[in-house]
Amino acid sequence: MYHSLYLNRSQLVLPDLLENRRRFHAKYIGCYFDNTKQRALRGTAFFDYRKMTVFRCQDNCAERGYQYAGLEFGAECYCGHKIQARNTSDSECSMECKGEKSNMCGGPNRLSVYHLELTRESTRRYGSAVFRGCFKRPENISLALPAGNVLLNMSVDKCVDFCTEKEYTLAVLAGATCRCGFPTMHFTLHEPEDEQLCAQKCAGEEYENCGNDHYLIVYQTQVQDNRCMDRRFLPARSKRLVALASFPGAGNTWGRHLMELTTGYYTGSYYFDGSLYNKGFKGERDHWKSGRSVCIKTHESGKKEIESFDAAILLIRNPYKALMAEFNRKYGGHVGFASEAHWRGKEWPEFVKNYAPWWASHTLDWLKYGRKVLVVHYEDLKRDLFNQLKKMVSVLGLDVSDDRLLCVESQKDGNFKRSGLRKLEYDPYTPEMRKMIDAFIKTVDTALKLRNLTGVPEDYAPR
């Protein structure tokens, strides 16, 4: 009775704000033997002897693409692609979780194991390799995937190792054949097929699919695609200042990372953030009017500041997500998290009261005073990176090859993505906060449509 947790969207009582965390369905499958010398689940592991919960372990494993999550000794979480142990009686998994007394988290050398059914949007991994999907065989496979070999007892590990050694970013399984390459216009990875078309088991690994002659299983290796990694300052100082404008927490740092990969030029900033400079944003130290950067980060709003720029890319994000991201940055740094005391204390209500109106006024000011403003929704950028980047580059007046854009897709995350280990497990927004924010969303939606632009994405809030 303790293991009845089965997460699916129809059962959620939390608002859609947290839906991106439910990237999986979890089903309890039993209690299993474990030992310290030979683990039953041999992927990632993490421990929390104060706050471990079943969901936290599942979310941690799902985020890394594992198919199984197991909890042990009330506080230990193990992930894996297969269970390498026998099951035993559920009565042997009788230790309460440290962070929730209503669920069991295994026992001494016993694992409470859950099977994770990942949604299509989840990042799935096999060890260090990222699963990209099932794809139709390209017409000229030798041109699209230039390296290849037939491997005895084919497995995902063998193909990934083979392509990693040859320094390719893609490991592609076609039955007994392993092929390697890079994303190009001959093989873009933009049209994934139903995975059932690739459902042929590997000869050397019964738990994994290896594709076939017509449909290929694709993994991305840890090899860095260097076609988009070169960066420098503009060769000649530009008199045209282009803003990369956003409300704080709307993904500006990620946008800069994408622009630098896409163009090969550094971005600048209206501010100076030493931590960002140390992370590789070399334009951070330049004066924002130096003319050496391809675009300038700014969170400013107001007529005078906005009219300082000749053009702008305005990045807009769901305020419910943006406010939480900025609150985490304010109290936890660029990739850290605010503490539970901050969320439950006076800081969060005060923050929402002051920042939510700014989310709306920031967009309204840029629409009113900005010159040549391209509106880009953060959610569209995540969903359709290739085409959105093409639009953004057009504002900069630069030509970028399609192959470079495909390279950016494979390097898109950078070093500024928060880990899933400390996400909130409750909704921090009160009904009063939601009423206020929903009104601001409607105001921005109307303003966009009055300028014949696309309104805010569907998932922001009811119109």
CSV table of C-alpha atoms in Angstrom, one decimal:
chain,number,residue,atom,x,y,z
A,1,MET,CA,0.0,0.0,0.0
A,2,TYR,CA,3.0,2.3,0.5
A,3,HIS,CA,4.0,2.0,-3.2
A,4,SER,CA,0.8,3.2,-4.9
A,5,LEU,CA,2.4,6.3,-6.3
A,6,TYR,CA,1.8,6.5,-10.1
A,7,LEU,CA,2.4,9.9,-11.5
A,8,ASN,CA,0.5,11.0,-14.6
A,9,ARG,CA,-0.9,14.3,-15.7
A,10,SER,CA,-4.6,13.4,-15.1
A,11,GLN,CA,-3.9,12.9,-11.4
A,12,LEU,CA,-1.9,16.1,-10.8
A,13,VAL,CA,-3.3,18.5,-8.3
A,14,LEU,CA,-0.5,21.0,-8.8
A,15,PRO,CA,-1.0,23.7,-11.5
A,16,ASP,CA,0.6,23.5,-14.9
A,17,LEU,CA,3.5,25.6,-13.6
A,18,LEU,CA,5.1,22.3,-12.4
A,19,GLU,CA,4.1,20.2,-15.4
A,20,ASN,CA,7.5,20.3,-16.9
A,21,ARG,CA,8.7,18.4,-13.9
A,22,ARG,CA,6.3,15.5,-14.6
A,23,ARG,CA,8.2,14.2,-17.6
A,24,PHE,CA,7.5,10.6,-16.8
A,25,HIS,CA,5.1,8.1,-15.4
A,26,ALA,CA,6.5,6.0,-12.5
A,27,LYS,CA,5.2,2.6,-11.5
A,28,TYR,CA,6.4,0.6,-8.5
A,29,ILE,CA,7.6,-2.9,-9.6
A,30,GLY,CA,8.9,-4.4,-6.3
A,31,CYS,CA,11.6,-4.8,-3.7
A,32,TYR,CA,15.0,-6.0,-4.9
A,33,PHE,CA,18.2,-7.2,-3.3
A,34,ASP,CA,21.2,-4.8,-3.4
A,35,ASN,CA,24.8,-4.8,-2.1
A,36,THR,CA,27.6,-2.3,-2.0
A,37,LYS,CA,30.0,-4.4,-4.1
A,38,GLN,CA,27.7,-5.1,-7.0
A,39,ARG,CA,24.8,-2.6,-7.3
A,40,ALA,CA,21.4,-3.7,-8.7
A,41,LEU,CA,21.2,-0.3,-10.5
A,42,ARG,CA,24.5,0.9,-11.8
A,43,GLY,CA,23.9,4.4,-13.1
A,44,THR,CA,23.9,7.7,-11.2
A,45,ALA,CA,23.4,7.7,-7.4
A,46,PHE,CA,22.7,10.5,-4.9
A,47,PHE,CA,22.0,10.6,-1.2
A,48,ASP,CA,20.0,12.9,1.1
A,49,TYR,CA,19.8,11.7,4.7
A,50,ARG,CA,17.3,14.5,5.6
A,51,LYS,CA,14.9,15.1,2.8
A,52,MET,CA,14.8,12.1,0.4
A,53,THR,CA,11.4,11.5,-1.2
A,54,VAL,CA,10.2,9.0,-3.7
A,55,PHE,CA,9.4,11.7,-6.3
A,56,ARG,CA,12.8,13.4,-5.8
A,57,CYS,CA,14.6,10.2,-6.6
A,58,GLN,CA,12.4,9.5,-9.6
A,59,ASP,CA,12.8,13.0,-11.0
A,60,ASN,CA,16.5,12.8,-10.6
A,61,CYS,CA,16.7,9.5,-12.5
A,62,ALA,CA,14.2,10.6,-15.2
A,63,GLU,CA,16.1,13.8,-15.8
A,64,ARG,CA,19.1,11.8,-16.7
A,65,GLY,CA,17.2,9.5,-19.0
A,66,TYR,CA,17.3,6.3,-16.8
A,67,GLN,CA,14.5,3.7,-17.0
A,68,TYR,CA,14.6,2.7,-13.3
A,69,ALA,CA,14.8,4.5,-10.0
A,70,GLY,CA,15.5,2.7,-6.7
A,71,LEU,CA,15.4,3.9,-3.1
A,72,GLU,CA,17.4,2.3,-0.3
A,73,PHE,CA,17.9,2.8,3.4
A,74,GLY,CA,15.4,5.7,3.5
A,75,ALA,CA,17.8,8.1,2.0
A,76,GLU,CA,19.7,6.7,-1.0
A,77,CYS,CA,18.7,7.0,-4.6
A,78,TYR,CA,20.1,4.8,-7.4
A,79,CYS,CA,19.3,5.0,-11.2
A,80,GLY,CA,19.9,2.5,-14.0
A,81,HIS,CA,18.9,1.1,-17.4
A,82,LYS,CA,18.3,-2.4,-16.1
A,83,ILE,CA,17.9,-4.2,-12.7
A,84,GLN,CA,20.8,-6.6,-12.1
A,85,ALA,CA,19.4,-8.4,-9.1
A,86,ARG,CA,16.6,-10.6,-7.9
A,87,ASN,CA,13.4,-9.3,-6.3
A,88,THR,CA,12.3,-10.2,-2.8
A,89,SER,CA,9.3,-9.7,-0.5
A,90,ASP,CA,7.9,-6.1,-0.3
A,91,SER,CA,8.0,-6.5,3.5
A,92,GLU,CA,11.8,-6.2,3.3
A,93,CYS,CA,11.5,-2.6,1.9
A,94,SER,CA,10.0,-1.1,5.0
A,95,MET,CA,12.1,2.0,5.8
A,96,GLU,CA,10.3,5.2,5.7
A,97,CYS,CA,11.7,7.9,3.4
A,98,LYS,CA,13.6,10.6,5.3
A,99,GLY,CA,11.6,13.4,3.6
A,100,GLU,CA,8.2,11.8,3.7
A,101,LYS,CA,6.8,9.4,6.2
A,102,SER,CA,4.0,8.2,4.0
A,103,ASN,CA,6.2,6.3,1.6
A,104,MET,CA,8.8,3.5,1.9
A,105,CYS,CA,12.3,4.0,0.6
A,106,GLY,CA,13.8,0.5,0.6
A,107,GLY,CA,15.7,-0.9,3.5
A,108,PRO,CA,19.2,-2.1,4.4
A,109,ASN,CA,20.6,-3.6,1.2
A,110,ARG,CA,17.1,-3.5,-0.3
A,111,LEU,CA,15.8,-1.3,-3.1
A,112,SER,CA,12.2,-0.1,-3.7
A,113,VAL,CA,12.3,0.0,-7.5
A,114,TYR,CA,10.2,2.1,-9.9
A,115,HIS,CA,10.0,1.8,-13.6
A,116,LEU,CA,10.0,5.2,-15.3
A,117,GLU,CA,8.2,5.6,-18.6
A,118,LEU,CA,9.7,8.8,-20.0
A,119,THR,CA,7.7,11.2,-22.1
A,120,ARG,CA,8.9,12.1,-25.6
A,121,GLU,CA,10.2,15.5,-24.3
A,122,SER,CA,12.5,13.9,-21.7
A,123,THR,CA,16.2,13.8,-22.2
A,124,ARG,CA,17.0,10.1,-22.2
A,125,ARG,CA,20.5,8.9,-21.7
A,126,TYR,CA,22.6,5.7,-22.0
A,127,GLY,CA,25.5,6.3,-19.7
A,128,SER,CA,27.0,9.6,-21.0
A,129,ALA,CA,25.3,9.4,-24.4
A,130,VAL,CA,22.0,11.3,-25.0
A,131,PHE,CA,19.3,9.5,-26.9
A,132,ARG,CA,18.1,11.6,-29.9
A,133,GLY,CA,15.5,9.2,-31.3
A,134,CYS,CA,14.5,6.9,-34.2
A,135,PHE,CA,15.1,8.3,-37.7
A,136,LYS,CA,14.6,7.2,-41.3
A,137,ARG,CA,17.8,6.1,-43.1
A,138,PRO,CA,19.1,9.1,-45.1
A,139,GLU,CA,19.2,8.6,-48.9
A,140,ASN,CA,23.0,8.8,-49.1
A,141,ILE,CA,24.1,7.3,-45.8
A,142,SER,CA,27.8,7.3,-46.7
A,143,LEU,CA,27.7,11.1,-47.2
A,144,ALA,CA,25.4,11.7,-44.2
A,145,LEU,CA,27.3,9.3,-41.8
A,146,PRO,CA,30.8,8.9,-43.2
A,147,ALA,CA,32.3,6.4,-40.7
A,148,GLY,CA,30.9,3.0,-40.0
A,149,ASN,CA,31.6,-0.6,-39.2
A,150,VAL,CA,29.8,-3.9,-38.5
A,151,LEU,CA,30.2,-4.7,-34.8
A,152,LEU,CA,29.9,-8.2,-33.3
A,153,ASN,CA,27.3,-8.5,-30.5
A,154,MET,CA,26.2,-4.9,-31.2
A,155,SER,CA,25.1,-2.8,-28.2
A,156,VAL,CA,24.6,0.9,-27.5
A,157,ASP,CA,27.8,1.0,-25.5
A,158,LYS,CA,29.9,-0.5,-28.4
A,159,CYS,CA,28.6,1.9,-31.0
A,160,VAL,CA,28.9,5.0,-28.7
A,161,ASP,CA,32.5,3.9,-27.8
A,162,PHE,CA,33.3,3.3,-31.5
A,163,CYS,CA,32.1,6.8,-32.6
A,164,THR,CA,33.6,8.5,-29.5
A,165,GLU,CA,37.0,7.1,-30.4
A,166,LYS,CA,36.6,8.4,-33.9
A,167,GLU,CA,35.6,11.8,-32.5
A,168,TYR,CA,32.1,12.0,-34.0
A,169,THR,CA,29.1,13.5,-32.1
A,170,LEU,CA,26.5,11.0,-33.4
A,171,ALA,CA,26.5,7.3,-32.8
A,172,VAL,CA,23.9,5.7,-35.1
A,173,LEU,CA,22.8,2.1,-34.8
A,174,ALA,CA,21.4,0.2,-37.8
A,175,GLY,CA,21.0,-3.4,-36.7
A,176,ALA,CA,24.6,-4.9,-36.6
A,177,THR,CA,26.1,-1.8,-38.2
A,178,CYS,CA,27.3,1.3,-36.3
A,179,ARG,CA,27.7,4.5,-38.2
A,180,CYS,CA,29.1,7.9,-37.0
A,181,GLY,CA,28.8,11.5,-38.1
A,182,PHE,CA,27.7,15.0,-37.4
A,183,PRO,CA,24.2,16.6,-37.8
A,184,THR,CA,24.2,18.1,-41.4
A,185,MET,CA,21.5,19.0,-43.9
A,186,HIS,CA,21.8,15.4,-45.1
A,187,PHE,CA,20.8,14.2,-41.6
A,188,THR,CA,19.3,17.0,-39.6
A,189,LEU,CA,17.5,15.0,-36.8
A,190,HIS,CA,14.5,17.3,-37.3
A,191,GLU,CA,12.0,14.5,-38.2
A,192,PRO,CA,12.0,11.7,-35.6
A,193,GLU,CA,9.9,8.6,-36.4
A,194,ASP,CA,7.8,6.4,-34.1
A,195,GLU,CA,10.3,4.4,-32.0
A,196,GLN,CA,8.4,1.2,-32.8
A,197,LEU,CA,9.9,1.4,-36.3
A,198,CYS,CA,13.4,1.0,-34.6
A,199,ALA,CA,12.3,-1.8,-32.2
A,200,GLN,CA,14.8,-4.4,-33.1
A,201,LYS,CA,16.8,-5.6,-30.0
A,202,CYS,CA,20.5,-5.4,-30.0
A,203,ALA,CA,22.4,-8.6,-30.4
A,204,GLY,CA,24.6,-7.8,-27.4
A,205,GLU,CA,22.1,-6.1,-25.2
A,206,GLU,CA,18.5,-7.4,-24.8
A,207,TYR,CA,17.2,-4.3,-23.0
A,208,GLU,CA,18.1,-1.8,-25.8
A,209,ASN,CA,17.0,-1.3,-29.4
A,210,CYS,CA,19.5,-1.2,-32.2
A,211,GLY,CA,17.4,-0.1,-35.2
A,212,ASN,CA,17.6,-1.8,-38.6
A,213,ASP,CA,18.5,-1.2,-42.2
A,214,HIS,CA,15.7,1.3,-42.8
A,215,TYR,CA,15.2,3.1,-39.4
A,216,LEU,CA,18.2,4.1,-37.3
A,217,ILE,CA,18.6,4.6,-33.5
A,218,VAL,CA,20.7,7.8,-32.8
A,219,TYR,CA,22.7,8.8,-29.7
A,220,GLN,CA,24.7,11.9,-29.2
A,221,THR,CA,28.2,11.2,-27.8
A,222,GLN,CA,30.2,13.3,-25.4
A,223,VAL,CA,32.4,14.5,-28.3
A,224,GLN,CA,32.2,18.2,-28.8
A,225,ASP,CA,31.0,19.5,-32.2
A,226,ASN,CA,33.7,22.1,-32.9
A,227,ARG,CA,31.9,23.6,-36.0
A,228,CYS,CA,30.3,26.2,-33.8
A,229,MET,CA,32.8,26.7,-30.9
A,230,ASP,CA,35.0,29.4,-32.3
A,231,ARG,CA,34.4,32.9,-30.8
A,232,ARG,CA,36.0,36.3,-31.1
A,233,PHE,CA,35.1,40.0,-31.1
A,234,LEU,CA,33.8,41.7,-34.2
A,235,PRO,CA,36.7,42.3,-36.6
A,236,ALA,CA,35.5,46.0,-37.1
A,237,ARG,CA,33.7,48.1,-34.5
A,238,SER,CA,30.0,48.3,-35.3
A,239,LYS,CA,28.1,51.6,-34.9
A,240,ARG,CA,24.8,49.6,-34.8
A,241,LEU,CA,23.8,48.5,-31.3
A,242,VAL,CA,21.5,45.5,-31.1
A,243,ALA,CA,19.9,44.7,-27.7
A,244,LEU,CA,19.2,41.2,-26.5
A,245,ALA,CA,16.5,42.4,-24.1
A,246,SER,CA,14.5,40.4,-21.6
A,247,PHE,CA,12.9,40.5,-18.2
A,248,PRO,CA,15.3,38.9,-15.6
A,249,GLY,CA,14.8,35.1,-15.5
A,250,ALA,CA,13.6,35.0,-19.1
A,251,GLY,CA,16.6,33.1,-20.5
A,252,ASN,CA,18.9,36.0,-21.5
A,253,THR,CA,22.1,34.2,-20.5
A,254,TRP,CA,21.0,31.1,-22.5
A,255,GLY,CA,20.2,33.5,-25.4
A,256,ARG,CA,23.7,34.9,-25.3
A,257,HIS,CA,25.2,31.4,-25.3
A,258,LEU,CA,23.1,30.6,-28.4
A,259,MET,CA,24.0,33.8,-30.2
A,260,GLU,CA,27.7,33.3,-29.5
A,261,LEU,CA,27.6,29.8,-30.8
A,262,THR,CA,25.5,30.8,-33.8
A,263,THR,CA,27.5,33.8,-34.9
A,264,GLY,CA,31.0,33.0,-33.6
A,265,TYR,CA,31.1,36.5,-32.0
A,266,TYR,CA,31.0,37.5,-28.4
A,267,THR,CA,28.0,39.2,-26.9
A,268,GLY,CA,28.2,42.2,-24.6
A,269,SER,CA,26.3,43.4,-21.6
A,270,TYR,CA,24.8,46.6,-20.2
A,271,TYR,CA,26.1,45.4,-16.9
A,272,PHE,CA,29.2,43.6,-15.6
A,273,ASP,CA,28.9,40.2,-14.0
A,274,GLY,CA,32.3,38.7,-13.1
A,275,SER,CA,30.8,35.2,-12.7
A,276,LEU,CA,29.6,35.3,-16.3
A,277,TYR,CA,33.0,36.6,-17.5
A,278,ASN,CA,34.7,33.7,-15.8
A,279,LYS,CA,32.3,31.3,-17.5
A,280,GLY,CA,33.5,32.4,-20.9
A,281,PHE,CA,31.4,35.5,-21.8
A,282,LYS,CA,34.4,37.6,-22.7
A,283,GLY,CA,32.3,40.6,-23.9
A,284,GLU,CA,31.2,41.0,-20.3
A,285,ARG,CA,34.1,43.3,-19.5
A,286,ASP,CA,33.7,45.6,-22.5
A,287,HIS,CA,31.7,48.8,-22.3
A,288,TRP,CA,28.3,48.1,-23.8
A,289,LYS,CA,28.9,50.8,-26.5
A,290,SER,CA,32.3,49.5,-27.5
A,291,GLY,CA,30.9,48.1,-30.8
A,292,ARG,CA,33.0,44.9,-30.5
A,293,SER,CA,30.0,42.7,-29.5
A,294,VAL,CA,27.4,41.2,-31.8
A,295,CYS,CA,24.5,42.1,-29.4
A,296,ILE,CA,24.1,43.5,-25.9
A,297,LYS,CA,22.3,41.9,-23.0
A,298,THR,CA,20.0,44.2,-21.1
A,299,HIS,CA,17.1,44.0,-18.7
A,300,GLU,CA,16.5,47.8,-18.8
A,301,SER,CA,13.1,49.3,-19.6
A,302,GLY,CA,12.2,52.9,-20.0
A,303,LYS,CA,12.3,55.3,-23.0
A,304,LYS,CA,15.8,56.7,-22.7
A,305,GLU,CA,17.5,53.3,-22.2
A,306,ILE,CA,15.6,51.6,-25.0
A,307,GLU,CA,16.1,54.3,-27.5
A,308,SER,CA,19.9,53.9,-27.1
A,309,PHE,CA,19.6,50.8,-29.3
A,310,ASP,CA,19.2,50.6,-33.1
A,311,ALA,CA,17.4,47.2,-33.0
A,312,ALA,CA,16.4,44.6,-30.5
A,313,ILE,CA,15.7,40.9,-30.0
A,314,LEU,CA,13.0,40.9,-27.2
A,315,LEU,CA,13.0,37.5,-25.4
A,316,ILE,CA,9.7,36.9,-23.5
A,317,ARG,CA,9.1,34.0,-21.1
A,318,ASN,CA,6.1,32.7,-19.2
A,319,PRO,CA,6.0,35.0,-16.1
A,320,TYR,CA,5.4,32.0,-13.8
A,321,LYS,CA,8.6,30.4,-14.9
A,322,ALA,CA,10.6,33.7,-15.3
A,323,LEU,CA,9.8,34.9,-11.8
A,324,MET,CA,10.8,31.6,-10.2
A,325,ALA,CA,14.0,31.5,-12.3
A,326,GLU,CA,15.0,35.0,-11.2
A,327,PHE,CA,14.2,34.3,-7.6
A,328,ASN,CA,16.5,31.3,-7.7
A,329,ARG,CA,19.2,33.4,-9.4
A,330,LYS,CA,18.8,36.2,-6.8
A,331,TYR,CA,19.2,33.8,-3.9
A,332,GLY,CA,21.2,31.0,-5.4
A,333,GLY,CA,23.3,32.2,-8.3
A,334,HIS,CA,23.1,31.5,-12.1
A,335,VAL,CA,22.8,27.7,-11.7
A,336,GLY,CA,21.8,27.5,-8.0
A,337,PHE,CA,18.5,27.5,-6.1
A,338,ALA,CA,16.9,29.7,-3.4
A,339,SER,CA,16.5,27.9,-0.1
A,340,GLU,CA,13.2,26.6,1.2
A,341,ALA,CA,13.4,29.3,3.9
A,342,HIS,CA,13.4,32.0,1.2
A,343,TRP,CA,10.4,30.5,-0.6
A,344,ARG,CA,8.4,30.1,2.5
A,345,GLY,CA,9.5,33.4,4.1
A,346,LYS,CA,8.7,37.0,3.4
A,347,GLU,CA,11.2,37.2,0.5
A,348,TRP,CA,9.0,35.4,-2.1
A,349,PRO,CA,5.7,37.3,-1.6
A,350,GLU,CA,7.6,40.6,-1.6
A,351,PHE,CA,9.5,39.6,-4.8
A,352,VAL,CA,6.4,38.7,-6.7
A,353,LYS,CA,4.7,41.9,-5.6
A,354,ASN,CA,7.6,44.0,-7.0
A,355,TYR,CA,8.7,42.0,-10.0
A,356,ALA,CA,5.4,40.7,-11.6
A,357,PRO,CA,4.3,44.3,-12.7
A,358,TRP,CA,7.8,44.8,-14.1
A,359,TRP,CA,7.4,41.6,-16.3
A,360,ALA,CA,4.5,43.3,-18.1
A,361,SER,CA,5.9,46.9,-18.2
A,362,HIS,CA,9.2,45.6,-19.6
A,363,THR,CA,7.6,44.1,-22.7
A,364,LEU,CA,5.2,47.1,-23.1
A,365,ASP,CA,8.1,49.6,-23.0
A,366,TRP,CA,10.1,47.7,-25.6
A,367,LEU,CA,7.1,47.4,-27.9
A,368,LYS,CA,6.4,51.1,-27.5
A,369,TYR,CA,9.9,52.6,-27.6
A,370,GLY,CA,12.0,50.0,-29.4
A,371,ARG,CA,13.2,50.3,-33.0
A,372,LYS,CA,13.1,47.2,-35.2
A,373,VAL,CA,12.1,44.8,-32.4
A,374,LEU,CA,11.9,41.1,-33.1
A,375,VAL,CA,9.8,39.3,-30.4
A,376,VAL,CA,11.0,35.8,-29.6
A,377,HIS,CA,9.1,33.6,-27.1
A,378,TYR,CA,11.4,31.6,-24.9
A,379,GLU,CA,9.1,28.6,-25.3
A,380,ASP,CA,9.3,28.8,-29.1
A,381,LEU,CA,13.1,29.0,-29.0
A,382,LYS,CA,13.1,25.7,-27.0
A,383,ARG,CA,10.6,24.1,-29.3
A,384,ASP,CA,12.0,25.2,-32.7
A,385,LEU,CA,15.6,26.3,-32.1
A,386,PHE,CA,16.8,26.1,-35.7
A,387,ASN,CA,14.2,28.4,-37.2
A,388,GLN,CA,14.0,30.8,-34.3
A,389,LEU,CA,17.8,31.3,-34.4
A,390,LYS,CA,17.6,32.0,-38.2
A,391,LYS,CA,15.2,34.9,-37.3
A,392,MET,CA,17.4,36.2,-34.6
A,393,VAL,CA,20.5,36.2,-36.8
A,394,SER,CA,18.6,38.1,-39.5
A,395,VAL,CA,18.3,41.0,-37.0
A,396,LEU,CA,22.0,41.0,-36.6
A,397,GLY,CA,22.6,41.2,-40.4
A,398,LEU,CA,24.8,38.1,-40.5
A,399,ASP,CA,24.8,35.0,-42.7
A,400,VAL,CA,25.2,31.7,-40.8
A,401,SER,CA,25.4,28.3,-42.5
A,402,ASP,CA,22.7,25.7,-41.8
A,403,ASP,CA,25.4,23.2,-40.6
A,404,ARG,CA,26.5,25.7,-38.0
A,405,LEU,CA,23.0,26.0,-36.8
A,406,LEU,CA,22.7,22.2,-36.5
A,407,CYS,CA,25.9,22.3,-34.5
A,408,VAL,CA,24.3,24.8,-32.1
A,409,GLU,CA,21.3,22.5,-31.6
A,410,SER,CA,23.7,19.8,-30.3
A,411,GLN,CA,25.5,22.2,-27.9
A,412,LYS,CA,22.4,24.3,-26.9
A,413,ASP,CA,22.4,23.9,-23.1
A,414,GLY,CA,25.8,25.3,-22.2
A,415,ASN,CA,26.7,25.6,-18.5
A,416,PHE,CA,23.7,27.5,-17.3
A,417,LYS,CA,21.0,24.9,-16.9
A,418,ARG,CA,19.9,24.2,-13.3
A,419,SER,CA,20.1,20.7,-12.1
A,420,GLY,CA,16.8,18.9,-11.3
A,421,LEU,CA,17.9,18.0,-7.8
A,422,ARG,CA,16.3,20.9,-5.9
A,423,LYS,CA,13.1,21.7,-7.7
A,424,LEU,CA,10.1,22.8,-5.6
A,425,GLU,CA,7.7,20.1,-4.8
A,426,TYR,CA,4.8,22.5,-4.2
A,427,ASP,CA,3.2,25.5,-5.9
A,428,PRO,CA,4.6,28.8,-4.4
A,429,TYR,CA,1.9,31.0,-6.0
A,430,THR,CA,-1.1,32.0,-4.0
A,431,PRO,CA,-4.5,32.6,-5.6
A,432,GLU,CA,-4.0,36.3,-5.2
A,433,MET,CA,-0.6,36.2,-6.9
A,434,ARG,CA,-2.1,34.2,-9.8
A,435,LYS,CA,-5.0,36.6,-10.2
A,436,MET,CA,-2.5,39.5,-10.5
A,437,ILE,CA,-0.1,37.7,-12.9
A,438,ASP,CA,-2.9,36.4,-15.1
A,439,ALA,CA,-4.1,40.0,-15.6
A,440,PHE,CA,-0.6,41.1,-16.6
A,441,ILE,CA,-0.4,38.2,-19.1
A,442,LYS,CA,-3.7,39.3,-20.7
A,443,THR,CA,-2.3,42.9,-21.0
A,444,VAL,CA,0.9,41.7,-22.7
A,445,ASP,CA,-1.1,39.3,-25.0
A,446,THR,CA,-3.3,42.2,-26.1
A,447,ALA,CA,-0.4,44.5,-26.7
A,448,LEU,CA,1.3,41.9,-28.9
A,449,LYS,CA,-1.8,41.3,-31.0
A,450,LEU,CA,-2.4,45.0,-31.5
A,451,ARG,CA,0.9,45.1,-33.3
A,452,ASN,CA,0.0,42.2,-35.5
A,453,LEU,CA,2.4,39.9,-33.6
A,454,THR,CA,1.7,36.4,-32.2
A,455,GLY,CA,0.2,36.5,-28.7
A,456,VAL,CA,1.7,34.8,-25.8
A,457,PRO,CA,2.0,31.0,-26.0
A,458,GLU,CA,-1.0,28.9,-25.0
A,459,ASP,CA,0.5,27.5,-21.8
A,460,TYR,CA,1.0,30.9,-20.1
A,461,ALA,CA,-2.5,31.2,-18.6
A,462,PRO,CA,-6.2,31.3,-19.6
A,463,ARG,CA,-6.9,34.4,-21.8
